[in-house]
GROMACS .gro file of C-alpha atoms in nm:
model
  308
    1UNK     CA    1   0.078  -1.206   2.672
    2UNK     CA    2  -0.242  -1.169   2.877
    3UNK     CA    3  -0.443  -0.848   2.862
    4UNK     CA    4  -0.699  -0.776   3.136
    5UNK     CA    5  -0.670  -1.143   3.235
    6UNK     CA    6  -0.920  -1.226   2.958
    7UNK     CA    7  -0.743  -1.177   2.628
    8UNK     CA    8  -0.442  -1.358   2.491
    9UNK     CA    9  -0.229  -1.134   2.271
   10UNK     CA   10   0.024  -1.297   2.040
   11UNK     CA   11   0.241  -1.237   1.738
   12UNK     CA   12   0.072  -1.366   1.424
   13UNK     CA   13   0.206  -1.681   1.264
   14UNK     CA   14   0.086  -1.876   0.963
   15UNK     CA   15  -0.164  -2.076   1.174
   16UNK     CA   16  -0.359  -1.759   1.260
   17UNK     CA   17  -0.478  -1.672   0.910
   18UNK     CA   18  -0.801  -1.874   0.922
   19UNK     CA   19  -0.884  -1.679   1.240
   20UNK     CA   20  -0.798  -1.347   1.071
   21UNK     CA   21  -1.022  -1.439   0.778
   22UNK     CA   22  -1.305  -1.526   1.018
   23UNK     CA   23  -1.260  -1.200   1.207
   24UNK     CA   24  -1.260  -0.996   0.884
   25UNK     CA   25  -1.593  -1.151   0.786
   26UNK     CA   26  -1.752  -1.092   1.127
   27UNK     CA   27  -1.646  -0.726   1.139
   28UNK     CA   28  -1.697  -0.616   0.777
   29UNK     CA   29  -1.936  -0.881   0.640
   30UNK     CA   30  -1.705  -0.908   0.341
   31UNK     CA   31  -1.528  -1.216   0.215
   32UNK     CA   32  -1.152  -1.221   0.177
   33UNK     CA   33  -0.962  -1.529   0.066
   34UNK     CA   34  -0.708  -1.712   0.278
   35UNK     CA   35  -0.471  -1.696  -0.020
   36UNK     CA   36  -0.494  -1.315  -0.030
   37UNK     CA   37  -0.426  -1.275   0.343
   38UNK     CA   38  -0.138  -1.523   0.353
   39UNK     CA   39   0.033  -1.370   0.050
   40UNK     CA   40  -0.021  -1.012   0.163
   41UNK     CA   41   0.146  -1.078   0.498
   42UNK     CA   42   0.412  -1.316   0.364
   43UNK     CA   43   0.688  -1.058   0.343
   44UNK     CA   44   0.975  -1.306   0.351
   45UNK     CA   45   1.116  -1.128   0.044
   46UNK     CA   46   1.240  -0.849   0.274
   47UNK     CA   47   1.373  -1.095   0.533
   48UNK     CA   48   1.111  -1.017   0.802
   49UNK     CA   49   0.774  -1.188   0.837
   50UNK     CA   50   0.462  -1.131   1.045
   51UNK     CA   51   0.499  -0.812   1.249
   52UNK     CA   52   0.124  -0.827   1.325
   53UNK     CA   53  -0.062  -0.906   1.646
   54UNK     CA   54  -0.391  -1.082   1.720
   55UNK     CA   55  -0.609  -1.115   2.030
   56UNK     CA   56  -0.809  -1.422   2.132
   57UNK     CA   57  -1.076  -1.455   2.398
   58UNK     CA   58  -1.058  -1.823   2.485
   59UNK     CA   59  -1.017  -1.964   2.132
   60UNK     CA   60  -1.222  -1.696   1.956
   61UNK     CA   61  -1.032  -1.430   1.754
   62UNK     CA   62  -1.159  -1.089   1.862
   63UNK     CA   63  -0.910  -0.827   1.736
   64UNK     CA   64  -0.627  -0.790   1.486
   65UNK     CA   65  -0.354  -0.533   1.422
   66UNK     CA   66  -0.191  -0.575   1.082
   67UNK     CA   67   0.130  -0.427   0.947
   68UNK     CA   68   0.381  -0.519   0.679
   69UNK     CA   69   0.757  -0.460   0.688
   70UNK     CA   70   0.906  -0.265   0.399
   71UNK     CA   71   1.261  -0.198   0.292
   72UNK     CA   72   1.340   0.165   0.208
   73UNK     CA   73   1.670   0.262   0.051
   74UNK     CA   74   1.867   0.567  -0.057
   75UNK     CA   75   2.203   0.580  -0.234
   76UNK     CA   76   2.388   0.521   0.094
   77UNK     CA   77   2.179   0.308   0.327
   78UNK     CA   78   1.898   0.054   0.353
   79UNK     CA   79   1.649   0.048   0.643
   80UNK     CA   80   1.334  -0.133   0.753
   81UNK     CA   81   1.006   0.048   0.823
   82UNK     CA   82   0.657  -0.084   0.903
   83UNK     CA   83   0.340   0.005   0.715
   84UNK     CA   84   0.033  -0.023   0.942
   85UNK     CA   85  -0.259  -0.127   0.727
   86UNK     CA   86  -0.534  -0.326   0.900
   87UNK     CA   87  -0.701  -0.297   1.236
   88UNK     CA   88  -1.035  -0.445   1.336
   89UNK     CA   89  -1.212  -0.558   1.653
   90UNK     CA   90  -1.537  -0.744   1.707
   91UNK     CA   91  -1.807  -0.491   1.812
   92UNK     CA   92  -1.872  -0.675   2.140
   93UNK     CA   93  -1.505  -0.636   2.237
   94UNK     CA   94  -1.460  -0.272   2.142
   95UNK     CA   95  -1.398   0.007   2.397
   96UNK     CA   96  -1.182  -0.224   2.607
   97UNK     CA   97  -0.847  -0.082   2.494
   98UNK     CA   98  -0.772  -0.382   2.274
   99UNK     CA   99  -0.667  -0.174   1.973
  100UNK     CA  100  -0.408   0.020   2.173
  101UNK     CA  101  -0.285  -0.295   2.347
  102UNK     CA  102  -0.242  -0.481   2.016
  103UNK     CA  103  -0.076  -0.180   1.853
  104UNK     CA  104   0.179  -0.142   2.135
  105UNK     CA  105   0.241  -0.517   2.129
  106UNK     CA  106   0.309  -0.496   1.753
  107UNK     CA  107   0.538  -0.194   1.801
  108UNK     CA  108   0.759  -0.403   2.029
  109UNK     CA  109   0.780  -0.669   1.756
  110UNK     CA  110   0.873  -0.398   1.507
  111UNK     CA  111   1.147  -0.258   1.732
  112UNK     CA  112   1.287  -0.606   1.791
  113UNK     CA  113   1.315  -0.638   1.411
  114UNK     CA  114   1.492  -0.302   1.374
  115UNK     CA  115   1.203  -0.111   1.219
  116UNK     CA  116   1.287   0.262   1.225
  117UNK     CA  117   0.924   0.377   1.234
  118UNK     CA  118   0.568   0.270   1.160
  119UNK     CA  119   0.353   0.473   0.921
  120UNK     CA  120   0.011   0.473   0.757
  121UNK     CA  121  -0.188   0.653   0.491
  122UNK     CA  122  -0.455   0.791   0.721
  123UNK     CA  123  -0.829   0.750   0.695
  124UNK     CA  124  -1.048   0.945   0.936
  125UNK     CA  125  -1.066   0.638   1.162
  126UNK     CA  126  -0.692   0.568   1.173
  127UNK     CA  127  -0.618   0.936   1.232
  128UNK     CA  128  -0.833   0.935   1.546
  129UNK     CA  129  -0.706   0.602   1.678
  130UNK     CA  130  -0.336   0.683   1.631
  131UNK     CA  131  -0.363   1.016   1.814
  132UNK     CA  132  -0.395   0.820   2.140
  133UNK     CA  133  -0.078   0.630   2.053
  134UNK     CA  134   0.135   0.941   2.008
  135UNK     CA  135   0.161   0.938   1.629
  136UNK     CA  136   0.294   1.240   1.440
  137UNK     CA  137   0.189   1.400   1.112
  138UNK     CA  138   0.401   1.421   0.797
  139UNK     CA  139   0.243   1.553   0.474
  140UNK     CA  140  -0.052   1.476   0.250
  141UNK     CA  141   0.001   1.293  -0.074
  142UNK     CA  142  -0.139   1.455  -0.385
  143UNK     CA  143  -0.388   1.280  -0.612
  144UNK     CA  144  -0.431   1.350  -0.980
  145UNK     CA  145  -0.738   1.239  -1.175
  146UNK     CA  146  -0.707   1.216  -1.552
  147UNK     CA  147  -1.051   1.154  -1.700
  148UNK     CA  148  -1.134   0.960  -2.016
  149UNK     CA  149  -1.472   1.023  -2.181
  150UNK     CA  150  -1.579   0.671  -2.271
  151UNK     CA  151  -1.836   0.404  -2.188
  152UNK     CA  152  -1.764   0.265  -1.835
  153UNK     CA  153  -1.699  -0.091  -1.949
  154UNK     CA  154  -1.410  -0.118  -1.702
  155UNK     CA  155  -1.646  -0.077  -1.407
  156UNK     CA  156  -1.864  -0.359  -1.538
  157UNK     CA  157  -1.564  -0.590  -1.584
  158UNK     CA  158  -1.449  -0.509  -1.232
  159UNK     CA  159  -1.788  -0.601  -1.084
  160UNK     CA  160  -1.779  -0.928  -1.277
  161UNK     CA  161  -1.419  -0.984  -1.159
  162UNK     CA  162  -1.299  -1.014  -1.518
  163UNK     CA  163  -1.000  -0.781  -1.478
  164UNK     CA  164  -0.772  -1.060  -1.601
  165UNK     CA  165  -0.891  -0.971  -1.954
  166UNK     CA  166  -0.656  -0.672  -1.944
  167UNK     CA  167  -0.362  -0.916  -1.954
  168UNK     CA  168  -0.426  -0.935  -2.329
  169UNK     CA  169  -0.371  -0.560  -2.372
  170UNK     CA  170  -0.107  -0.480  -2.108
  171UNK     CA  171   0.208  -0.674  -2.030
  172UNK     CA  172   0.277  -0.796  -1.678
  173UNK     CA  173   0.650  -0.850  -1.706
  174UNK     CA  174   0.867  -0.557  -1.597
  175UNK     CA  175   1.195  -0.540  -1.787
  176UNK     CA  176   1.523  -0.467  -1.609
  177UNK     CA  177   1.545  -0.138  -1.799
  178UNK     CA  178   1.198  -0.041  -1.674
  179UNK     CA  179   1.293  -0.132  -1.316
  180UNK     CA  180   1.603   0.088  -1.339
  181UNK     CA  181   1.396   0.380  -1.466
  182UNK     CA  182   1.141   0.343  -1.184
  183UNK     CA  183   1.428   0.367  -0.933
  184UNK     CA  184   1.600   0.656  -1.111
  185UNK     CA  185   1.446   0.961  -0.942
  186UNK     CA  186   1.534   1.096  -0.595
  187UNK     CA  187   1.812   0.845  -0.521
  188UNK     CA  188   1.926   1.072  -0.237
  189UNK     CA  189   1.597   1.005  -0.055
  190UNK     CA  190   1.466   0.686   0.103
  191UNK     CA  191   1.206   0.501  -0.103
  192UNK     CA  192   1.096   0.146  -0.175
  193UNK     CA  193   1.313  -0.002  -0.446
  194UNK     CA  194   1.151  -0.172  -0.742
  195UNK     CA  195   1.304  -0.518  -0.771
  196UNK     CA  196   1.182  -0.848  -0.914
  197UNK     CA  197   1.119  -0.967  -0.556
  198UNK     CA  198   0.905  -0.661  -0.476
  199UNK     CA  199   0.706  -0.698  -0.800
  200UNK     CA  200   0.655  -1.073  -0.744
  201UNK     CA  201   0.535  -1.005  -0.390
  202UNK     CA  202   0.279  -0.749  -0.508
  203UNK     CA  203   0.163  -0.978  -0.789
  204UNK     CA  204   0.107  -1.263  -0.541
  205UNK     CA  205  -0.219  -1.099  -0.425
  206UNK     CA  206  -0.296  -0.834  -0.690
  207UNK     CA  207  -0.243  -0.827  -1.066
  208UNK     CA  208  -0.026  -0.545  -1.203
  209UNK     CA  209   0.089  -0.431  -1.545
  210UNK     CA  210   0.382  -0.239  -1.689
  211UNK     CA  211   0.348   0.007  -1.977
  212UNK     CA  212   0.643   0.165  -2.160
  213UNK     CA  213   0.570   0.459  -2.393
  214UNK     CA  214   0.771   0.761  -2.514
  215UNK     CA  215   1.060   0.670  -2.283
  216UNK     CA  216   0.819   0.661  -1.986
  217UNK     CA  217   0.738   0.365  -1.759
  218UNK     CA  218   0.404   0.318  -1.577
  219UNK     CA  219   0.351   0.045  -1.315
  220UNK     CA  220  -0.022   0.010  -1.259
  221UNK     CA  221  -0.320  -0.200  -1.162
  222UNK     CA  222  -0.664  -0.195  -1.322
  223UNK     CA  223  -0.971  -0.212  -1.099
  224UNK     CA  224  -1.255  -0.028  -1.274
  225UNK     CA  225  -1.005   0.251  -1.344
  226UNK     CA  226  -0.628   0.259  -1.394
  227UNK     CA  227  -0.442   0.316  -1.067
  228UNK     CA  228  -0.081   0.416  -1.132
  229UNK     CA  229   0.145   0.302  -0.849
  230UNK     CA  230   0.458   0.468  -0.977
  231UNK     CA  231   0.589   0.606  -1.303
  232UNK     CA  232   0.901   0.750  -1.457
  233UNK     CA  233   0.905   1.016  -1.728
  234UNK     CA  234   1.223   1.176  -1.866
  235UNK     CA  235   1.033   1.507  -1.899
  236UNK     CA  236   0.688   1.659  -1.862
  237UNK     CA  237   0.661   1.668  -2.242
  238UNK     CA  238   0.732   1.294  -2.266
  239UNK     CA  239   0.468   1.229  -1.997
  240UNK     CA  240   0.209   1.433  -2.191
  241UNK     CA  241   0.278   1.238  -2.511
  242UNK     CA  242   0.264   0.903  -2.330
  243UNK     CA  243  -0.062   0.994  -2.156
  244UNK     CA  244  -0.226   1.084  -2.489
  245UNK     CA  245  -0.148   0.734  -2.615
  246UNK     CA  246  -0.256   0.571  -2.289
  247UNK     CA  247  -0.584   0.764  -2.288
  248UNK     CA  248  -0.652   0.644  -2.643
  249UNK     CA  249  -0.604   0.285  -2.528
  250UNK     CA  250  -0.822   0.341  -2.221
  251UNK     CA  251  -1.096   0.486  -2.443
  252UNK     CA  252  -1.126   0.166  -2.646
  253UNK     CA  253  -1.112  -0.050  -2.330
  254UNK     CA  254  -1.387   0.145  -2.152
  255UNK     CA  255  -1.160   0.276  -1.873
  256UNK     CA  256  -1.287   0.615  -1.759
  257UNK     CA  257  -1.004   0.742  -1.542
  258UNK     CA  258  -0.637   0.732  -1.445
  259UNK     CA  259  -0.561   0.789  -1.077
  260UNK     CA  260  -0.216   0.893  -0.955
  261UNK     CA  261  -0.129   0.940  -0.587
  262UNK     CA  262   0.218   1.084  -0.539
  263UNK     CA  263   0.446   1.251  -0.287
  264UNK     CA  264   0.409   1.629  -0.296
  265UNK     CA  265   0.789   1.669  -0.323
  266UNK     CA  266   0.835   1.418  -0.605
  267UNK     CA  267   0.926   1.481  -0.967
  268UNK     CA  268   0.607   1.290  -1.052
  269UNK     CA  269   0.395   1.558  -0.883
  270UNK     CA  270   0.569   1.840  -1.072
  271UNK     CA  271   0.523   1.660  -1.406
  272UNK     CA  272   0.157   1.573  -1.344
  273UNK     CA  273   0.078   1.936  -1.264
  274UNK     CA  274   0.141   2.014  -1.632
  275UNK     CA  275  -0.154   1.786  -1.718
  276UNK     CA  276  -0.411   1.849  -1.443
  277UNK     CA  277  -0.448   2.018  -1.105
  278UNK     CA  278  -0.386   1.809  -0.791
  279UNK     CA  279  -0.623   1.736  -0.507
  280UNK     CA  280  -0.530   1.659  -0.148
  281UNK     CA  281  -0.503   1.289  -0.069
  282UNK     CA  282  -0.407   1.080   0.235
  283UNK     CA  283  -0.218   1.232   0.523
  284UNK     CA  284   0.093   1.028   0.604
  285UNK     CA  285   0.105   0.963   0.979
  286UNK     CA  286   0.390   0.795   1.165
  287UNK     CA  287   0.544   0.694   1.494
  288UNK     CA  288   0.922   0.694   1.497
  289UNK     CA  289   1.136   0.449   1.694
  290UNK     CA  290   1.465   0.615   1.590
  291UNK     CA  291   1.501   0.986   1.674
  292UNK     CA  292   1.746   1.036   1.387
  293UNK     CA  293   1.480   0.952   1.126
  294UNK     CA  294   1.326   1.251   0.944
  295UNK     CA  295   1.041   1.179   0.702
  296UNK     CA  296   1.152   1.474   0.490
  297UNK     CA  297   1.420   1.233   0.370
  298UNK     CA  298   1.156   0.992   0.230
  299UNK     CA  299   0.952   0.970  -0.088
  300UNK     CA  300   0.620   0.781  -0.067
  301UNK     CA  301   0.424   0.644  -0.363
  302UNK     CA  302   0.084   0.487  -0.429
  303UNK     CA  303   0.257   0.151  -0.478
  304UNK     CA  304   0.370   0.158  -0.112
  305UNK     CA  305   0.007   0.106  -0.007
  306UNK     CA  306  -0.057  -0.242   0.131
  307UNK     CA  307  -0.355  -0.304  -0.100
  308UNK     CA  308  -0.189  -0.180  -0.416
   0.00000   0.00000   0.00000
């Protein structure tokens, strides 16, 4: 597709990832590996791949709109949704409507693949840009910070990119029993199901660990601090006991904080409020392609985030 007779807009395929990597470097002056990008956008495990769009001026990549398909499920039905996660344009090609053109091009790809809506965890920039595209507002997630008074060794290891050392102290394998527990809550609402395929996909570009304590299950990643993507606790009391043990472990490993980001209507939020007070986190924004979809029927978690 031609845009303004200058730009060629196309659906991303595997051959475009070197161009996406180049564009990322030019815009952010940060390096990202080809392996990371290819694995992040290789969502073949859900049966749909590459719902992203890219713009070229001649043969030079100038703008990218990234999204990943996700499969949400309740106890009756399974549907596809799209998580919009990356958008960047070379400074010299900004203010030409490229972002909106690429977004609308990607939305058509999403609709062709039966996506029911596209959503994002808003930053200030994405909030402004999506307003022009007719996006709606859902609710803010809640974030809970559980502090650990210890030496910040974890931050040093993260800077040195030695996070793999935590593999010695935390297991990576998620048992079938743990998977069943992580899927146990709110089965009447749509949410991403924890499966071996989902876990393998996430582990293909980030390292995660599973902790089972006091009947609770925590699925997490460690980058300076412990980020908990999702957890299950049979009760608030069990969560409190498990967190005491986890904090003890974090103390000896030099990890200064646990961060939870959860849906305000989730059991996780209610249980965490018995430990610490919440703060407001990302606003969930969305654009629906199916008028019957109501986001009140969905539960979002930190592990839904594209970079988790």
